[in-house]
mmCIF file of C-alpha atoms in Angstrom:
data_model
loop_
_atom_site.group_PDB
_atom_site.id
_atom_site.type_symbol
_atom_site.label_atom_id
_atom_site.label_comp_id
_atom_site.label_asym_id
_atom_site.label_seq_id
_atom_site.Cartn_x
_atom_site.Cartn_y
_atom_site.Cartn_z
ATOM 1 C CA UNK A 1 18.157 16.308 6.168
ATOM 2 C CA UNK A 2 17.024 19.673 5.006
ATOM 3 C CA UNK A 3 15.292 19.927 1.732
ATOM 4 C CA UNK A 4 17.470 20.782 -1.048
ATOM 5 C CA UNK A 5 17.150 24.321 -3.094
ATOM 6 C CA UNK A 6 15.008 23.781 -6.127
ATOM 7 C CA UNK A 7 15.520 24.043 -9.504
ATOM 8 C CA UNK A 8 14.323 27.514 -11.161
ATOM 9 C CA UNK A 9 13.514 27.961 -15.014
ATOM 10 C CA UNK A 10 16.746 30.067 -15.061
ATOM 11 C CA UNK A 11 18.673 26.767 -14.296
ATOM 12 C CA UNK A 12 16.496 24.992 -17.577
ATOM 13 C CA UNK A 13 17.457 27.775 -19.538
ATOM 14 C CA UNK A 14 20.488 27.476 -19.310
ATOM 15 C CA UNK A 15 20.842 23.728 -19.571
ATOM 16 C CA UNK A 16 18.659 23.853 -23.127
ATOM 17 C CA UNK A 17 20.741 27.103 -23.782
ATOM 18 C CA UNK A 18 17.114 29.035 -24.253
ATOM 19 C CA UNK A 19 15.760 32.322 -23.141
ATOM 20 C CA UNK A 20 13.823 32.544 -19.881
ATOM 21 C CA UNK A 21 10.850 32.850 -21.732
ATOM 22 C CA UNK A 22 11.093 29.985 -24.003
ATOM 23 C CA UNK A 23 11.346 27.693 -21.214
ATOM 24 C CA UNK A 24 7.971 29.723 -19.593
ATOM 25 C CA UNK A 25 6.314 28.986 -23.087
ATOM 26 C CA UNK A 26 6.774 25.284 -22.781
ATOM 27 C CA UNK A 27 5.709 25.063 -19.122
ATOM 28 C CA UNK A 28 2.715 26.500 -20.189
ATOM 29 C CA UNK A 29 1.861 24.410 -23.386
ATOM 30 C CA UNK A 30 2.032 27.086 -25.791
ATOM 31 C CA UNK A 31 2.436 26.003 -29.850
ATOM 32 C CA UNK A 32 4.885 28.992 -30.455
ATOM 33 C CA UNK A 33 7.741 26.897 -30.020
ATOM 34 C CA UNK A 34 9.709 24.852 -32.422
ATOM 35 C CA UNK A 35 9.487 21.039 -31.596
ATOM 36 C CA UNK A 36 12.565 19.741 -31.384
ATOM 37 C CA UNK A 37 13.012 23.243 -28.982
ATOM 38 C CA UNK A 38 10.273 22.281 -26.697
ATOM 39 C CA UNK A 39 11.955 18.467 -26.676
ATOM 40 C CA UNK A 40 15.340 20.225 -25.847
ATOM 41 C CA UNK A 41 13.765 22.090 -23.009
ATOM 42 C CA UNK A 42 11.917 19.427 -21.440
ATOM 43 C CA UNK A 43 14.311 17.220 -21.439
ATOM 44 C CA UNK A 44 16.324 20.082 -19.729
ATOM 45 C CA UNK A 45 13.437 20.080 -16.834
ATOM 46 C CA UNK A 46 13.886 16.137 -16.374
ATOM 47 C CA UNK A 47 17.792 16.611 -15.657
ATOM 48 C CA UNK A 48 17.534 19.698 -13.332
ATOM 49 C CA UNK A 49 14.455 18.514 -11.758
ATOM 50 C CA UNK A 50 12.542 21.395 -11.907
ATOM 51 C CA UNK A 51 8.743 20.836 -11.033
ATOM 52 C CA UNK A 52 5.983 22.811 -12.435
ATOM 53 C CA UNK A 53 4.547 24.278 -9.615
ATOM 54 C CA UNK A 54 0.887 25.768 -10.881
ATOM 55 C CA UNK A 55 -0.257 27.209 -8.014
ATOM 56 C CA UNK A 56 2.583 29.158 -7.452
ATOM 57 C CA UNK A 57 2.427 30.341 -11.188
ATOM 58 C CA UNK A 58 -1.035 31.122 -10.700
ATOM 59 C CA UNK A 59 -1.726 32.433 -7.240
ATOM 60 C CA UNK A 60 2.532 33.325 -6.130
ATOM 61 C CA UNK A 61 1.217 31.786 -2.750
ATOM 62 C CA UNK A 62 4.171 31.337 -0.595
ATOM 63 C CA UNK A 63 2.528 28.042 0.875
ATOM 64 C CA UNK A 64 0.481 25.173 0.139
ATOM 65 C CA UNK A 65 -2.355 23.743 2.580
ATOM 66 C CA UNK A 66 -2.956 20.743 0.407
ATOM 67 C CA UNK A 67 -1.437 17.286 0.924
ATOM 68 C CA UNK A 68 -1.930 14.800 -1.354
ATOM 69 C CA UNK A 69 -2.942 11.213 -0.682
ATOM 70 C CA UNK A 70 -2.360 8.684 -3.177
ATOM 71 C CA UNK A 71 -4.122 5.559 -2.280
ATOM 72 C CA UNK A 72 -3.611 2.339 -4.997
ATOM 73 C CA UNK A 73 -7.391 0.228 -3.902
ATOM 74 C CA UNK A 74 -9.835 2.764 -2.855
ATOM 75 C CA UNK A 75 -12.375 -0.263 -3.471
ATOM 76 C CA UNK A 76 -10.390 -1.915 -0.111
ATOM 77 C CA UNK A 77 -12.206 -1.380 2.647
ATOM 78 C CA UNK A 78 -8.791 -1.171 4.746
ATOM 79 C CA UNK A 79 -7.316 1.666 2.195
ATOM 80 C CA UNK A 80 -10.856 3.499 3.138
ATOM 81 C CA UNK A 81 -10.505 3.068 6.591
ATOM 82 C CA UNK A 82 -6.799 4.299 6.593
ATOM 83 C CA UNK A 83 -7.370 7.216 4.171
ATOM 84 C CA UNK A 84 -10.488 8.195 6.926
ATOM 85 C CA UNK A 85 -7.557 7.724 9.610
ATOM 86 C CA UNK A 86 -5.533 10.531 7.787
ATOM 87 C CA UNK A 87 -8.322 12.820 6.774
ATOM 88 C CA UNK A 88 -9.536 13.570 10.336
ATOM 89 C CA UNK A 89 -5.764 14.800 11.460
ATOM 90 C CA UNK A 90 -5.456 16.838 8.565
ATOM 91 C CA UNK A 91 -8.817 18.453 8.987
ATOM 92 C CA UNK A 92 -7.927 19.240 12.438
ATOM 93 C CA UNK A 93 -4.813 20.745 11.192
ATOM 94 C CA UNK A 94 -6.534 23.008 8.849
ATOM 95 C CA UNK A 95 -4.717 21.562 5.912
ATOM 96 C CA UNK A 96 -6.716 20.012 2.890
ATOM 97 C CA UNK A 97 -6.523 16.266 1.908
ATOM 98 C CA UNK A 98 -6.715 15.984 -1.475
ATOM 99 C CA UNK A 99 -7.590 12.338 -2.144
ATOM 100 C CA UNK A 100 -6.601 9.929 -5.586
ATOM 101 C CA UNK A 101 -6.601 5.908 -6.242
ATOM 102 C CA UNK A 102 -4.686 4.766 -8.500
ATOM 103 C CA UNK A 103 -6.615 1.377 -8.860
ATOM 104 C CA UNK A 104 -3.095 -0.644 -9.042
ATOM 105 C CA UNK A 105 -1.841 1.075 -12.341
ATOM 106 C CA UNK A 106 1.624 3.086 -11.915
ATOM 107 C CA UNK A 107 0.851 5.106 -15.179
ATOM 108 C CA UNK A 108 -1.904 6.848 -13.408
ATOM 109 C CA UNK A 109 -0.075 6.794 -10.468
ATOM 110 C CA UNK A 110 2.096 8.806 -12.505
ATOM 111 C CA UNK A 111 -0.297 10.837 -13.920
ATOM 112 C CA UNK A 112 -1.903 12.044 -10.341
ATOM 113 C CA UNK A 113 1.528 12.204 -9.049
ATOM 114 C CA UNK A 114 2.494 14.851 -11.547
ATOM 115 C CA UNK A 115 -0.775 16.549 -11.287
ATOM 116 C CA UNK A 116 -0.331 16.779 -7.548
ATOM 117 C CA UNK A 117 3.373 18.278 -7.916
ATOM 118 C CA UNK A 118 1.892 21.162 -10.428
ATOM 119 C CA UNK A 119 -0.274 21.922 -8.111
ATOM 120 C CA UNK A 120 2.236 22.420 -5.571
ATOM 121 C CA UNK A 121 1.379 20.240 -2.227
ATOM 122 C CA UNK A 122 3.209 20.748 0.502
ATOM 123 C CA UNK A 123 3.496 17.011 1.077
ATOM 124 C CA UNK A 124 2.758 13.542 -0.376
ATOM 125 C CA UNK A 125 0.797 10.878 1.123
ATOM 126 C CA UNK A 126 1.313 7.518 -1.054
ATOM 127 C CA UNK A 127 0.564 3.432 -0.821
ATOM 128 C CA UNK A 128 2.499 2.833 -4.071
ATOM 129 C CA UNK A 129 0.963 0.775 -7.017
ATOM 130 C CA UNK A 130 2.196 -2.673 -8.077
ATOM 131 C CA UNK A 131 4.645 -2.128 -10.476
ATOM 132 C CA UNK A 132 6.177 0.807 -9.291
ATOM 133 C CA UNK A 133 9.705 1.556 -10.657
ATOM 134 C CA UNK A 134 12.368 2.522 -8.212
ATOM 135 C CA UNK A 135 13.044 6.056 -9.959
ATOM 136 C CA UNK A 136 9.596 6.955 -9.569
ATOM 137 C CA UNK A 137 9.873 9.237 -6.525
ATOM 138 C CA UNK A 138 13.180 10.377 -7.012
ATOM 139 C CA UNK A 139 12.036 13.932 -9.322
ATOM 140 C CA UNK A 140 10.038 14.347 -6.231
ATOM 141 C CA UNK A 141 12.603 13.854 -3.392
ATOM 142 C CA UNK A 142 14.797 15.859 -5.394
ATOM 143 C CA UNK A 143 12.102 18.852 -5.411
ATOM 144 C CA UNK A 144 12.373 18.943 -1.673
ATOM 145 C CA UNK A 145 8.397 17.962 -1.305
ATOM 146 C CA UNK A 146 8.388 15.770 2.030
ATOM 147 C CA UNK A 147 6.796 11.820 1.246
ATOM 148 C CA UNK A 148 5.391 9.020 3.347
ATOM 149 C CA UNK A 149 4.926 5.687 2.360
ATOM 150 C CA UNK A 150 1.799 3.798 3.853
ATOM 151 C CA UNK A 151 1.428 0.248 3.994
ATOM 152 C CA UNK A 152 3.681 -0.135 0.904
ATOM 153 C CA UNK A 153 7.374 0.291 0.773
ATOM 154 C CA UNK A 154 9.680 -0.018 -2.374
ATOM 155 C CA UNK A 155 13.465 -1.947 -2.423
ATOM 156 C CA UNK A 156 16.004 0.647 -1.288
ATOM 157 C CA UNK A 157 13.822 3.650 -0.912
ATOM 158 C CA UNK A 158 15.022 6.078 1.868
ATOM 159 C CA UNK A 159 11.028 7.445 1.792
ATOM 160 C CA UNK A 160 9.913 6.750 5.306
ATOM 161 C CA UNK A 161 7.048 4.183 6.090
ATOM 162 C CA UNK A 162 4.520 3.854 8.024
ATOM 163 C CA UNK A 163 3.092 0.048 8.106
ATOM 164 C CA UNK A 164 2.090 -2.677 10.840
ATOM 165 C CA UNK A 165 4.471 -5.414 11.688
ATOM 166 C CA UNK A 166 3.538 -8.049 8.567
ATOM 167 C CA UNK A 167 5.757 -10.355 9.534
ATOM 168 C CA UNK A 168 4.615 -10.865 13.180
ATOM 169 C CA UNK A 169 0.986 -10.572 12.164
ATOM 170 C CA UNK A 170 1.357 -13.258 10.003
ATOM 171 C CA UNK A 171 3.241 -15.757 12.225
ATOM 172 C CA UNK A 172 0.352 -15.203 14.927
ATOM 173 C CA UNK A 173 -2.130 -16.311 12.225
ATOM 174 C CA UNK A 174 -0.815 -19.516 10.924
ATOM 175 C CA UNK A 175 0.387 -20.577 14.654
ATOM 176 C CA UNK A 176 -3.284 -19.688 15.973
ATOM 177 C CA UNK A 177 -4.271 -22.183 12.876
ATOM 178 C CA UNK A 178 -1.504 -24.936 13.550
ATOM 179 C CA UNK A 179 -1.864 -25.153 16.998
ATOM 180 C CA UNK A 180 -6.146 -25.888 16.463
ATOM 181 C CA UNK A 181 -4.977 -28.983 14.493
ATOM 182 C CA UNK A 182 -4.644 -27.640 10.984
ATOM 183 C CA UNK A 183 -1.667 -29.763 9.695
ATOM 184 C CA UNK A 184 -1.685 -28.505 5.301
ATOM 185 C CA UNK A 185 -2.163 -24.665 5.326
ATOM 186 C CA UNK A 186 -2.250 -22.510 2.302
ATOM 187 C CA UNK A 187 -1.306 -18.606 2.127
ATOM 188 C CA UNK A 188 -3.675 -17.604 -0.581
ATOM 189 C CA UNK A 189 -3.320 -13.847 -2.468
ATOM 190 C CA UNK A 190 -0.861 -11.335 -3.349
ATOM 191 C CA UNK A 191 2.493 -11.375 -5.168
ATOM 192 C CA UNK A 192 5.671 -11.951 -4.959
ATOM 193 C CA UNK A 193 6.708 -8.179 -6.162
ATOM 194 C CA UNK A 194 5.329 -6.632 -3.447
ATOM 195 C CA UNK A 195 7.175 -6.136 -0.161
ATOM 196 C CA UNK A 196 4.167 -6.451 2.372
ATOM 197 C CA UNK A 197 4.060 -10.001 0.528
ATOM 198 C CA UNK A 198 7.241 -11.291 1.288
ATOM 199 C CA UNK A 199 6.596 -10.117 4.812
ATOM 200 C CA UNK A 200 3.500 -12.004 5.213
ATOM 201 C CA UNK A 201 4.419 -15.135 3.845
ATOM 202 C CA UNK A 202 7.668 -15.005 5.470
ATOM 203 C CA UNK A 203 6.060 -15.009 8.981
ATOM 204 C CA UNK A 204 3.293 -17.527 7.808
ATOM 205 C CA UNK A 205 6.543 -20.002 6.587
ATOM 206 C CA UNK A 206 8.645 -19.274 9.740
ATOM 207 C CA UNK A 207 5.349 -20.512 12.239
ATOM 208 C CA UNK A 208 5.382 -23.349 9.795
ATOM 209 C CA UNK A 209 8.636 -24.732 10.110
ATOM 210 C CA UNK A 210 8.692 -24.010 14.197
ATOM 211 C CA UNK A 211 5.687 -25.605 14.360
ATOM 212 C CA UNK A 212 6.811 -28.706 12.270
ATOM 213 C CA UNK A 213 4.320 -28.322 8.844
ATOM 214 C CA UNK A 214 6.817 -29.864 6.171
ATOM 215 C CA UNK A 215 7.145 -27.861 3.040
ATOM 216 C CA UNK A 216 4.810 -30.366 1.069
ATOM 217 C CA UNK A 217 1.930 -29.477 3.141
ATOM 218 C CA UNK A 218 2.493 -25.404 2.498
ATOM 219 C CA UNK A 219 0.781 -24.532 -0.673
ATOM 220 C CA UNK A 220 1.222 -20.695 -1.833
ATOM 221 C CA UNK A 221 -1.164 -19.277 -4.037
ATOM 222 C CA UNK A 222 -0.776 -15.932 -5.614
ATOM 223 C CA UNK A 223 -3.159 -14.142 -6.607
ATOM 224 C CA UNK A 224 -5.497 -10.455 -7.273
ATOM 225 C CA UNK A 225 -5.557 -9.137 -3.916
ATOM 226 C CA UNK A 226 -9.501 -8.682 -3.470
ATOM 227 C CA UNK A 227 -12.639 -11.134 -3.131
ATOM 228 C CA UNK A 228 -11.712 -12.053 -6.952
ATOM 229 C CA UNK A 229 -8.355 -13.486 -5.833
ATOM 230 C CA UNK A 230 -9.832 -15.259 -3.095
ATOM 231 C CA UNK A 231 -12.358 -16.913 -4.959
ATOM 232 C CA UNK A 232 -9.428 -18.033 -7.496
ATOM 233 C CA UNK A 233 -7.250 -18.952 -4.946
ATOM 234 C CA UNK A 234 -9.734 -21.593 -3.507
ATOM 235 C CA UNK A 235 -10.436 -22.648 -6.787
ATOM 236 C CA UNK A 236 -6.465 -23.570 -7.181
ATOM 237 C CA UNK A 237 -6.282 -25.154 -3.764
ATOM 238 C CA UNK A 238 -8.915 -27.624 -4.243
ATOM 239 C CA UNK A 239 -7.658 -28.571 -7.823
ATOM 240 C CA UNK A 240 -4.891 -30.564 -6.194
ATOM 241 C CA UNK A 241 -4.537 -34.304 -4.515
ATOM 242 C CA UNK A 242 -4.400 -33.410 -0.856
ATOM 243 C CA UNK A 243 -5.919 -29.949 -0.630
ATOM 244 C CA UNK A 244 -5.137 -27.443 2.949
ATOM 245 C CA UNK A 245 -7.702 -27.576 5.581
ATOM 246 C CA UNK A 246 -7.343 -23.844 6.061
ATOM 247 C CA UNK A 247 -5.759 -20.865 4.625
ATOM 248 C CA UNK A 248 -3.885 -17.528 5.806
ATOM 249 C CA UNK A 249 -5.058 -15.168 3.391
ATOM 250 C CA UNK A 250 -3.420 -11.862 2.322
ATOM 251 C CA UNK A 251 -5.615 -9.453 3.423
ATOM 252 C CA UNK A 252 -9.465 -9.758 4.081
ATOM 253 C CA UNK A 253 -10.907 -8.879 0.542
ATOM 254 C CA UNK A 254 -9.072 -12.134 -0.564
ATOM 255 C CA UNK A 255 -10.502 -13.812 3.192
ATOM 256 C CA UNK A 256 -14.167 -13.080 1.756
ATOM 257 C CA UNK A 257 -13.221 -13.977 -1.800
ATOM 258 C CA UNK A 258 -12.577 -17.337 -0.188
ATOM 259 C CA UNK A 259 -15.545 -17.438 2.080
ATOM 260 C CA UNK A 260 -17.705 -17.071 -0.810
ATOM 261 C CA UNK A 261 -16.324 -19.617 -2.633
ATOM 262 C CA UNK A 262 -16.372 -21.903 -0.165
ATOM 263 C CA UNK A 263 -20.334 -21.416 -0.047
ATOM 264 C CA UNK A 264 -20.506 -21.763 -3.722
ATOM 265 C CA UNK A 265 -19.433 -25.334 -3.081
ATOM 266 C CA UNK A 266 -21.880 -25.574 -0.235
ATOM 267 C CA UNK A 267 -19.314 -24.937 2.274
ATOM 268 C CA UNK A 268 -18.882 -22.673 5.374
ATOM 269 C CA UNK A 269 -15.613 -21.114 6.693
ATOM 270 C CA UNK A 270 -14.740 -22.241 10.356
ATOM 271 C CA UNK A 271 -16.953 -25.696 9.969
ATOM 272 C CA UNK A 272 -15.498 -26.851 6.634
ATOM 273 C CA UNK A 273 -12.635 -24.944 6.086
ATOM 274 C CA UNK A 274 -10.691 -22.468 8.144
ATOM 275 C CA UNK A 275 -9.834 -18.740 7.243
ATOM 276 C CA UNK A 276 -7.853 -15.850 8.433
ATOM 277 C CA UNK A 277 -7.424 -12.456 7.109
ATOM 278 C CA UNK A 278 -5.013 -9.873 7.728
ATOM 279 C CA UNK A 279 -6.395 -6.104 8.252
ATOM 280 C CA UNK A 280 -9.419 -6.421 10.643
ATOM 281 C CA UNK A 281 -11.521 -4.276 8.113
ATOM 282 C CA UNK A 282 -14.528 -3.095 10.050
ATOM 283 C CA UNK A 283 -16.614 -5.533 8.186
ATOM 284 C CA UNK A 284 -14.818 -8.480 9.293
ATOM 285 C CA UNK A 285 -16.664 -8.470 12.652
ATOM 286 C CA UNK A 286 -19.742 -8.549 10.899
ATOM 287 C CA UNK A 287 -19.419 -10.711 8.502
ATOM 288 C CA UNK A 288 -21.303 -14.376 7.980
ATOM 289 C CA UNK A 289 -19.276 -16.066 9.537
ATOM 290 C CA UNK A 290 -17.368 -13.511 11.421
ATOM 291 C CA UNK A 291 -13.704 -13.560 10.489
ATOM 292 C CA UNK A 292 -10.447 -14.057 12.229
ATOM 293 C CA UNK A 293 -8.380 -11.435 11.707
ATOM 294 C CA UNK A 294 -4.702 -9.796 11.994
ATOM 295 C CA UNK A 295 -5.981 -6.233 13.692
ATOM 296 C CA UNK A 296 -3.210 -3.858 12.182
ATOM 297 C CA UNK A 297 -4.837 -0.645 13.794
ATOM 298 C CA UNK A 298 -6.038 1.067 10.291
ATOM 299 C CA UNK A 299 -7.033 4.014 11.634
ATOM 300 C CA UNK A 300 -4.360 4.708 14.361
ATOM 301 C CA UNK A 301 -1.661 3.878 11.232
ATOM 302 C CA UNK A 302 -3.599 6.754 9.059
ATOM 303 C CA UNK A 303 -3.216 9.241 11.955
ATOM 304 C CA UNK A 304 0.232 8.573 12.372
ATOM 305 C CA UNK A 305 0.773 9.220 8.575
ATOM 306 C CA UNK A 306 -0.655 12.202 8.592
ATOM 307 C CA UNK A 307 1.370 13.432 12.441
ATOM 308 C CA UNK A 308 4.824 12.294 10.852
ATOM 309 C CA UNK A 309 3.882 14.423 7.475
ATOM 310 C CA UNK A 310 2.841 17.057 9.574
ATOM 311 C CA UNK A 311 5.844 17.446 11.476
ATOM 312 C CA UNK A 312 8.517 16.886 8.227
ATOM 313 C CA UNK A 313 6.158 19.922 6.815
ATOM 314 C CA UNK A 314 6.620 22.132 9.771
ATOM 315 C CA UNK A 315 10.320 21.278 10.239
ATOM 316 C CA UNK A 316 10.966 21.757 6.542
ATOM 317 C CA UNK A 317 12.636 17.920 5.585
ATOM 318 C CA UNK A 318 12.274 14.812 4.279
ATOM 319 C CA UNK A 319 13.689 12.483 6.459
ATOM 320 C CA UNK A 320 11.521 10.569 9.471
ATOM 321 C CA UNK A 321 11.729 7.405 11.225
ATOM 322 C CA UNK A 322 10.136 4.374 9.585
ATOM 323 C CA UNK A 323 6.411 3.561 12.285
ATOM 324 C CA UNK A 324 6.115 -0.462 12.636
ATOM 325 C CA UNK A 325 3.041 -0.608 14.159
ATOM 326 C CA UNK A 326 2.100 -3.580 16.869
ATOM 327 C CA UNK A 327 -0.581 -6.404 15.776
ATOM 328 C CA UNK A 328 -2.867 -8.488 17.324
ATOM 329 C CA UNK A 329 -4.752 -11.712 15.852
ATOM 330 C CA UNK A 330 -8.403 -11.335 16.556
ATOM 331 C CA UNK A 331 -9.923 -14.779 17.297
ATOM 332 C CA UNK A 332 -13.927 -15.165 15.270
ATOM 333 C CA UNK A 333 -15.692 -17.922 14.170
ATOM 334 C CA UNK A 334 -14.243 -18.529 10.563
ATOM 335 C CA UNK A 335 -11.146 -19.810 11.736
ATOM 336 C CA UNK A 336 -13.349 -22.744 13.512
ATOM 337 C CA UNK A 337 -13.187 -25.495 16.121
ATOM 338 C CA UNK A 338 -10.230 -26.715 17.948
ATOM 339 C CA UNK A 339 -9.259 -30.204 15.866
ATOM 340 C CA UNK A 340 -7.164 -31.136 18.417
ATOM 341 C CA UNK A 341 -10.105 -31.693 21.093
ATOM 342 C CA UNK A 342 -12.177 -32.995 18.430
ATOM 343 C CA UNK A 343 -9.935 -35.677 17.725
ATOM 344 C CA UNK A 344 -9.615 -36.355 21.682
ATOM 345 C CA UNK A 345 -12.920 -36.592 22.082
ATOM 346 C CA UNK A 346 -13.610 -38.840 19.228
ATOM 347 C CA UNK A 347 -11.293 -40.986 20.498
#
């Protein structure tokens, strides 16, 4: 669908029934104006949807070469990786990245979001923060300025995605763990008001009721979604009568979380416990021990961001297909010894 024609200060003007230059006042800041005027006005700019656009106002380029990318855990290795994955398109492309985290917290999300629009990018690269409300994008579909979700999507958003198969990952993982004897399995990290959530525990509880693990022997533990989390969610496992023998974890910041609490106790994942992440971060490989992983692909899924924004720039819309990318589980030493042939050969 082609963008739609945006909103001009003419259009505010004559919603707030104000001069031209009234409205140019308050898009500027200036104290000439009345109050309850420069209320009237902007709430005139909410209902039109005009957007501020600063570097037209300041420069009258015809075109933007930025693109913003809103990331909401810089501190996660995978949201590095991914970003990195992005960067090296756009580069190539002559267009600049211009980079934000929003460290989980929608008001700055909002914040960077509007300071991005002023600023007039030609296109939005965004993982959304929990806690994003539905109506958050809509000032900026409205505007015409093409968006891609990464990793992150929101409940009956139209904004195309861009995200590895979380389900399937997920039901690779806690078979790989089932099958090597593991009979009570926790899913440790994350909440339930994120989407990639319900798509990774959904595959993890599907493998477990193919494979025959009753629901008694499932425990779900929600959590922060970094080595923090993990460390709580082992914490909570433990504190009950007939704690898991391994865990599916979130992503792999909550995977170490967990690893290092496990030594804390004087434990090590893959002998004493098994663990598997979901991300293959770089580190994972080298981790002590190395750790089992869902491979999503980060890079590959940050250049395909930044081809499908790309293209919706050149062809001048804001519609493209949703990318599922393709997983693989990647087999290390935290996720430990087959029980099964342990058991045999104890026998």
């Amino acid at each position: 669908m082609a963008s739609r024609a945006k909103a001009t200060i003419l259009d505010i003007a004559r919603e707030a029934g104000v001069s031209k230059s009234t409205v140019s006042l308050v898009l500027q800041g200036s104290g000439l104006i009345r109050p309850e005027t420069a209320t009237k006005v902007r709430k005139a700019i909410e209902d039109v949807g005009y957007v501020y656009n600063r570097g037209a106002a300041n420069l009258r380029k015809a075109h933007s070469n930025v693109i913003g990318m809103v990331i909401n855990d810089l501190t996660n290795p995978f949201f590095a990786e991914l970003a990195v994955g992005m960067e090296r398109v756009f580069q190539a492309a002559g267009v600049v990245p211009f980079i934000a985290n929003t460290a989980e917290n929608p008001v700055r999300q909002e914040e960077v979001l509007k300071s991005l629009m002023e600023q007039g990018v030609a296109g939005l690269i965004v993982s959304p923060a929990r806690g994003t409300s539905p109506g958050t994008f809509r000032r900026i579909e409205t505007a015409g300025v093409p968006i891609v979700f990464t990793m992150r999507r929101l409940p009956d958003s139209r904004i195309p995605v861009i995200a590895p198969d979380n389900h399937r990952g997920a039901v690779l993982a806690a078979e790989h763990l089932i099958r090597r004897g593991h009979r009570r399995l926790a899913f440790f990290g994350g909440s339930s008001d994120l989407v990639v959530y319900q798509e990774r525990l959904g595959g993890f509880l599907e493998a477990c009721e193919t494979l025959g693990i009753p629901a008694p022997d499932r425990l779900i533990v929600e959590g922060e979604t970094n080595r923090k989390g993990g460390m709580a969610c082992l914490e909570t496992a433990f504190a009950v009568p007939q704690p898991p023998t391994a865990a599916l974890c979130f992503n792999d910041a909550v995977a170490f979380g967990v690893m290092l609490a496990l030594r804390k106790r004087g434990l090590e994942a893959g002998a004493d416990f098994a663990v598997v992440g979901f991300d293959d971060v770089a580190e994972a490989e080298h981790y002590s021990p190395a750790l089992t992983s869902v491979a999503v692909d980060t890079a590959g899924l940050g250049e395909r961001a930044a081809h499908v924004m790309l293209k919706m720039i050149q062809s001048r819309t804001t519609r493209a297909e949703n990318h599922i990318g393709a997983v693989s589980l990647v087999v290390r030493e935290s996720s430990g010894p087959d029980r099964n042939s342990q058991v045999g050969d104890a026998a």
